[in-house]
Amino acid sequence: MQLNSNAPVTKHNILITTNLDLAKQVLSNDGIIAIPTETVYGLAGNTFSEIAVNKIFALKKRPHYNPLIVHIKSADWLNEVACDIPDAAMLLATKFWPGPLTLLLNKKPNIPDLVTAGKPTVAVRVPNHPLTLNLLEQLDFPLSAPSANPFGSISPTSAEHVYNYFEDNLEVILDGGECNNGVESTIIGFENNLPVLYRLGAISLEDIEKVIGEVHTHTKNDKDPSAPGMLSRHYSPNTTTYLADNVVELINLYPNKKIGLLLFKDLVRNNPVLHQEILSKNGDLSEAARNLYAALHRLDKLNLDIIIAERLPDNGLGKTINDRLQRAVEK
Ligand code: TXA
Ligand code: MG
């Protein structure tokens, strides 16, 4: 598939393109498109169109209790969607937007309940991708967008990943190349005006705390719909996946299986595995995050019996990657 050219690539009825006019046309008519962001691709529609937002939930097969992130063109738009904004939220917005930070704030009444799953809060961010920022500049509504994958699957970090999931059930995929950060945004909310981490993401907790001090962690609780971002099983390959501190030990437990490995920086020598993916041979955690989902997508296509993923160092973005791997292996 030819990607990233100006001429739209037609796959059956779908257009993989950089043409913003086509994107605007679909969005302005209650349609949905895939958009690139610096984190992962999103499945986007007009926040104020009930038809479009319903299409997102339907195509993604996402339960309606799981709310969507509202993407705005700049921090100036924050007051259009949210109110009672804590000072710490403003500090974070100033420091990290456009960028991979989502803020959970009290919502304005104009934000449909469908988008926020009936919650009093709205998740909002300014994505840092030139094509999508340019698109947002030209629209007079924000874009609601979850990651562009079927509910529970590995997030897409290229137009091709999106196409492989939805084929021609989507009219337009805006092709912005491969996502720079490669893991979803960090989500920070506020409880009694104190910052709370809802989801580890592309900005490390350490970097957030440098700006606003200590951040509490929302306790993981699948049964509590007030914390849908914390669903355990998520980001999952179809292939059975294990997370290992000692990869060789686990390989030895499965002598007759077709095994694929997802490793941080070093290959495993002298072992009968079929395929090995290295996330960053220099041990760079940002590079590892950027490569994570593409490597999982590749492994998942190989008809393996099992994937063994190596746990990364538990600091900075290593924490985020370990969080995603942990959710990928949950049953
Ligand atoms: O990087 C990202 O954040 C990507 C790109 C496309 O922007 N989006 C993304 O969306 O990861 P999604 O829907 O896959 O994950 C958003 C998470 C969900 O787990 C959802 O439950 C949570 O944010 N969320 C959204 N609104 C919320 C709210 N009002 N309260 C609690 N959690 C919320
Ligand atoms: Mg998602």
mmCIF file with all atom_site columns, N, CA and C and ligand atoms in Angstrom, residues 39-40 42 62 66-69 71 104 119 121 123 125 145-147 184-185 187 199 228-229, ligand 1:
data_model
loop_
_atom_site.group_PDB
_atom_site.id
_atom_site.type_symbol
_atom_site.label_atom_id
_atom_site.label_alt_id
_atom_site.label_comp_id
_atom_site.label_asym_id
_atom_site.label_entity_id
_atom_site.label_seq_id
_atom_site.pdbx_PDB_ins_code
_atom_site.Cartn_x
_atom_site.Cartn_y
_atom_site.Cartn_z
_atom_site.occupancy
_atom_site.B_iso_or_equiv
_atom_site.pdbx_formal_charge
_atom_site.auth_seq_id
_atom_site.auth_comp_id
_atom_site.auth_asym_id
_atom_site.auth_atom_id
_atom_site.pdbx_PDB_model_num
ATOM   1   N N   . THR A 1 39  ? 0.487   10.279 19.449 1.00 0.00 ? 39  THR A N   1
ATOM   2   C CA  . THR A 1 39  ? 0.470   9.092  20.311 1.00 0.00 ? 39  THR A CA  1
ATOM   3   C C   . THR A 1 39  ? 0.067   7.864  19.497 1.00 0.00 ? 39  THR A C   1
ATOM   4   N N   . VAL A 1 40  ? -1.211  7.798  19.144 1.00 0.00 ? 40  VAL A N   1
ATOM   5   C CA  . VAL A 1 40  ? -1.743  6.711  18.324 1.00 0.00 ? 40  VAL A CA  1
ATOM   6   C C   . VAL A 1 40  ? -2.793  7.331  17.397 1.00 0.00 ? 40  VAL A C   1
ATOM   7   N N   . GLY A 1 42  ? -6.513  8.057  15.983 1.00 0.00 ? 42  GLY A N   1
ATOM   8   C CA  . GLY A 1 42  ? -7.819  8.161  16.623 1.00 0.00 ? 42  GLY A CA  1
ATOM   9   C C   . GLY A 1 42  ? -8.940  7.967  15.612 1.00 0.00 ? 42  GLY A C   1
ATOM   10  N N   . ARG A 1 62  ? -17.343 -0.269 21.164 1.00 0.00 ? 62  ARG A N   1
ATOM   11  C CA  . ARG A 1 62  ? -16.976 0.185  22.497 1.00 0.00 ? 62  ARG A CA  1
ATOM   12  C C   . ARG A 1 62  ? -18.216 0.342  23.349 1.00 0.00 ? 62  ARG A C   1
ATOM   13  N N   . ASN A 1 66  ? -17.868 3.825  28.454 1.00 0.00 ? 66  ASN A N   1
ATOM   14  C CA  . ASN A 1 66  ? -16.457 4.217  28.351 1.00 0.00 ? 66  ASN A CA  1
ATOM   15  C C   . ASN A 1 66  ? -16.318 5.517  27.541 1.00 0.00 ? 66  ASN A C   1
ATOM   16  N N   . PRO A 1 67  ? -16.069 6.643  28.215 1.00 0.00 ? 67  PRO A N   1
ATOM   17  C CA  . PRO A 1 67  ? -16.120 7.951  27.558 1.00 0.00 ? 67  PRO A CA  1
ATOM   18  C C   . PRO A 1 67  ? -14.957 8.226  26.597 1.00 0.00 ? 67  PRO A C   1
ATOM   19  N N   . LEU A 1 68  ? -15.123 9.287  25.787 1.00 0.00 ? 68  LEU A N   1
ATOM   20  C CA  . LEU A 1 68  ? -14.144 9.621  24.744 1.00 0.00 ? 68  LEU A CA  1
ATOM   21  C C   . LEU A 1 68  ? -13.340 10.864 25.116 1.00 0.00 ? 68  LEU A C   1
ATOM   22  N N   . ILE A 1 69  ? -12.153 10.986 24.535 1.00 0.00 ? 69  ILE A N   1
ATOM   23  C CA  . ILE A 1 69  ? -11.339 12.198 24.713 1.00 0.00 ? 69  ILE A CA  1
ATOM   24  C C   . ILE A 1 69  ? -11.760 13.234 23.667 1.00 0.00 ? 69  ILE A C   1
ATOM   25  N N   . HIS A 1 71  ? -10.711 16.364 21.493 1.00 0.00 ? 71  HIS A N   1
ATOM   26  C CA  . HIS A 1 71  ? -9.472  16.971 20.970 1.00 0.00 ? 71  HIS A CA  1
ATOM   27  C C   . HIS A 1 71  ? -9.770  18.393 20.514 1.00 0.00 ? 71  HIS A C   1
ATOM   28  N N   . LEU A 1 104 ? -8.575  15.637 32.774 1.00 0.00 ? 104 LEU A N   1
ATOM   29  C CA  . LEU A 1 104 ? -9.974  15.348 33.134 1.00 0.00 ? 104 LEU A CA  1
ATOM   30  C C   . LEU A 1 104 ? -10.481 16.526 33.939 1.00 0.00 ? 104 LEU A C   1
ATOM   31  N N   . LYS A 1 119 ? -20.741 11.281 32.615 1.00 0.00 ? 119 LYS A N   1
ATOM   32  C CA  . LYS A 1 119 ? -19.938 11.775 33.755 1.00 0.00 ? 119 LYS A CA  1
ATOM   33  C C   . LYS A 1 119 ? -19.935 13.302 33.804 1.00 0.00 ? 119 LYS A C   1
ATOM   34  N N   . THR A 1 121 ? -17.327 14.930 34.213 1.00 0.00 ? 121 THR A N   1
ATOM   35  C CA  . THR A 1 121 ? -16.007 15.373 33.729 1.00 0.00 ? 121 THR A CA  1
ATOM   36  C C   . THR A 1 121 ? -15.854 15.098 32.241 1.00 0.00 ? 121 THR A C   1
ATOM   37  N N   . ALA A 1 123 ? -12.700 14.552 29.273 1.00 0.00 ? 123 ALA A N   1
ATOM   38  C CA  . ALA A 1 123 ? -11.271 14.348 29.022 1.00 0.00 ? 123 ALA A CA  1
ATOM   39  C C   . ALA A 1 123 ? -10.914 15.188 27.803 1.00 0.00 ? 123 ALA A C   1
ATOM   40  N N   . ARG A 1 125 ? -7.695  17.143 25.287 1.00 0.00 ? 125 ARG A N   1
ATOM   41  C CA  . ARG A 1 125 ? -6.282  17.373 24.989 1.00 0.00 ? 125 ARG A CA  1
ATOM   42  C C   . ARG A 1 125 ? -6.103  18.067 23.644 1.00 0.00 ? 125 ARG A C   1
ATOM   43  N N   . ALA A 1 145 ? -12.426 11.531 19.957 1.00 0.00 ? 145 ALA A N   1
ATOM   44  C CA  . ALA A 1 145 ? -11.726 10.402 19.328 1.00 0.00 ? 145 ALA A CA  1
ATOM   45  C C   . ALA A 1 145 ? -11.122 9.460  20.359 1.00 0.00 ? 145 ALA A C   1
ATOM   46  N N   . PRO A 1 146 ? -11.531 8.199  20.285 1.00 0.00 ? 146 PRO A N   1
ATOM   47  C CA  . PRO A 1 146 ? -10.793 7.161  21.010 1.00 0.00 ? 146 PRO A CA  1
ATOM   48  C C   . PRO A 1 146 ? -9.704  6.625  20.077 1.00 0.00 ? 146 PRO A C   1
ATOM   49  N N   . SER A 1 147 ? -8.830  5.772  20.572 1.00 0.00 ? 147 SER A N   1
ATOM   50  C CA  . SER A 1 147 ? -7.844  5.158  19.689 1.00 0.00 ? 147 SER A CA  1
ATOM   51  C C   . SER A 1 147 ? -8.572  4.347  18.614 1.00 0.00 ? 147 SER A C   1
ATOM   52  N N   . GLU A 1 184 ? -0.341  5.952  24.197 1.00 0.00 ? 184 GLU A N   1
ATOM   53  C CA  . GLU A 1 184 ? -1.393  6.941  24.411 1.00 0.00 ? 184 GLU A CA  1
ATOM   54  C C   . GLU A 1 184 ? -0.968  8.037  25.385 1.00 0.00 ? 184 GLU A C   1
ATOM   55  N N   . SER A 1 185 ? -1.804  9.084  25.404 1.00 0.00 ? 185 SER A N   1
ATOM   56  C CA  . SER A 1 185 ? -1.533  10.228 26.281 1.00 0.00 ? 185 SER A CA  1
ATOM   57  C C   . SER A 1 185 ? -1.635  9.832  27.749 1.00 0.00 ? 185 SER A C   1
ATOM   58  N N   . ILE A 1 187 ? -3.102  10.533 31.326 1.00 0.00 ? 187 ILE A N   1
ATOM   59  C CA  . ILE A 1 187 ? -4.358  11.180 31.753 1.00 0.00 ? 187 ILE A CA  1
ATOM   60  C C   . ILE A 1 187 ? -4.254  11.607 33.219 1.00 0.00 ? 187 ILE A C   1
ATOM   61  N N   . ARG A 1 199 ? -4.136  7.444  33.893 1.00 0.00 ? 199 ARG A N   1
ATOM   62  C CA  . ARG A 1 199 ? -3.509  6.496  32.959 1.00 0.00 ? 199 ARG A CA  1
ATOM   63  C C   . ARG A 1 199 ? -2.076  6.920  32.735 1.00 0.00 ? 199 ARG A C   1
ATOM   64  N N   . PRO A 1 228 ? -13.128 4.137  33.938 1.00 0.00 ? 228 PRO A N   1
ATOM   65  C CA  . PRO A 1 228 ? -13.085 3.215  32.807 1.00 0.00 ? 228 PRO A CA  1
ATOM   66  C C   . PRO A 1 228 ? -11.717 3.156  32.154 1.00 0.00 ? 228 PRO A C   1
ATOM   67  N N   . GLY A 1 229 ? -10.918 4.199  32.315 1.00 0.00 ? 229 GLY A N   1
ATOM   68  C CA  . GLY A 1 229 ? -9.586  4.204  31.714 1.00 0.00 ? 229 GLY A CA  1
ATOM   69  C C   . GLY A 1 229 ? -8.693  3.137  32.319 1.00 0.00 ? 229 GLY A C   1
HETATM 70  O O1  . TXA B 2 .   ? -3.360  9.378  23.127 1.00 0.00 ? 1   TXA B O1  1
HETATM 71  C C1  . TXA B 2 .   ? -4.570  9.288  23.314 1.00 0.00 ? 1   TXA B C1  1
HETATM 72  O O2  . TXA B 2 .   ? -5.110  9.639  24.362 1.00 0.00 ? 1   TXA B O2  1
HETATM 73  C C2  . TXA B 2 .   ? -5.414  8.713  22.157 1.00 0.00 ? 1   TXA B C2  1
HETATM 74  C C3  . TXA B 2 .   ? -5.392  9.709  20.991 1.00 0.00 ? 1   TXA B C3  1
HETATM 75  C C4  . TXA B 2 .   ? -6.266  9.266  19.842 1.00 0.00 ? 1   TXA B C4  1
HETATM 76  O O3  . TXA B 2 .   ? -5.741  10.978 21.457 1.00 0.00 ? 1   TXA B O3  1
HETATM 77  N N1  . TXA B 2 .   ? -6.752  8.458  22.583 1.00 0.00 ? 1   TXA B N1  1
HETATM 78  C C5  . TXA B 2 .   ? -7.078  7.450  23.413 1.00 0.00 ? 1   TXA B C5  1
HETATM 79  O O4  . TXA B 2 .   ? -8.440  7.324  23.613 1.00 0.00 ? 1   TXA B O4  1
HETATM 80  O O5  . TXA B 2 .   ? -6.265  6.718  23.936 1.00 0.00 ? 1   TXA B O5  1
HETATM 81  P P1  . TXA B 2 .   ? -9.096  6.039  24.269 1.00 0.00 ? 1   TXA B P1  1
HETATM 82  O O6  . TXA B 2 .   ? -10.552 6.266  24.168 1.00 0.00 ? 1   TXA B O6  1
HETATM 83  O O7  . TXA B 2 .   ? -8.573  4.825  23.612 1.00 0.00 ? 1   TXA B O7  1
HETATM 84  O O8  . TXA B 2 .   ? -8.656  6.132  25.751 1.00 0.00 ? 1   TXA B O8  1
HETATM 85  C C6  . TXA B 2 .   ? -9.121  7.198  26.530 1.00 0.00 ? 1   TXA B C6  1
HETATM 86  C C7  . TXA B 2 .   ? -9.309  6.763  27.939 1.00 0.00 ? 1   TXA B C7  1
HETATM 87  C C8  . TXA B 2 .   ? -10.373 5.704  28.054 1.00 0.00 ? 1   TXA B C8  1
HETATM 88  O O9  . TXA B 2 .   ? -9.856  4.644  28.813 1.00 0.00 ? 1   TXA B O9  1
HETATM 89  C C9  . TXA B 2 .   ? -11.497 6.399  28.792 1.00 0.00 ? 1   TXA B C9  1
HETATM 90  O O10 . TXA B 2 .   ? -12.139 5.528  29.671 1.00 0.00 ? 1   TXA B O10 1
HETATM 91  C C10 . TXA B 2 .   ? -10.780 7.504  29.533 1.00 0.00 ? 1   TXA B C10 1
HETATM 92  O O11 . TXA B 2 .   ? -9.750  7.905  28.674 1.00 0.00 ? 1   TXA B O11 1
HETATM 93  N N2  . TXA B 2 .   ? -11.682 8.637  29.761 1.00 0.00 ? 1   TXA B N2  1
HETATM 94  C C11 . TXA B 2 .   ? -12.203 9.485  28.845 1.00 0.00 ? 1   TXA B C11 1
HETATM 95  N N3  . TXA B 2 .   ? -13.021 10.365 29.420 1.00 0.00 ? 1   TXA B N3  1
HETATM 96  C C12 . TXA B 2 .   ? -13.032 10.085 30.735 1.00 0.00 ? 1   TXA B C12 1
HETATM 97  C C13 . TXA B 2 .   ? -13.721 10.615 31.871 1.00 0.00 ? 1   TXA B C13 1
HETATM 98  N N4  . TXA B 2 .   ? -14.561 11.654 31.759 1.00 0.00 ? 1   TXA B N4  1
HETATM 99  N N5  . TXA B 2 .   ? -13.473 10.042 33.076 1.00 0.00 ? 1   TXA B N5  1
HETATM 100 C C14 . TXA B 2 .   ? -12.643 8.994  33.215 1.00 0.00 ? 1   TXA B C14 1
HETATM 101 N N6  . TXA B 2 .   ? -11.981 8.434  32.179 1.00 0.00 ? 1   TXA B N6  1
HETATM 102 C C15 . TXA B 2 .   ? -12.176 8.969  30.967 1.00 0.00 ? 1   TXA B C15 1
#
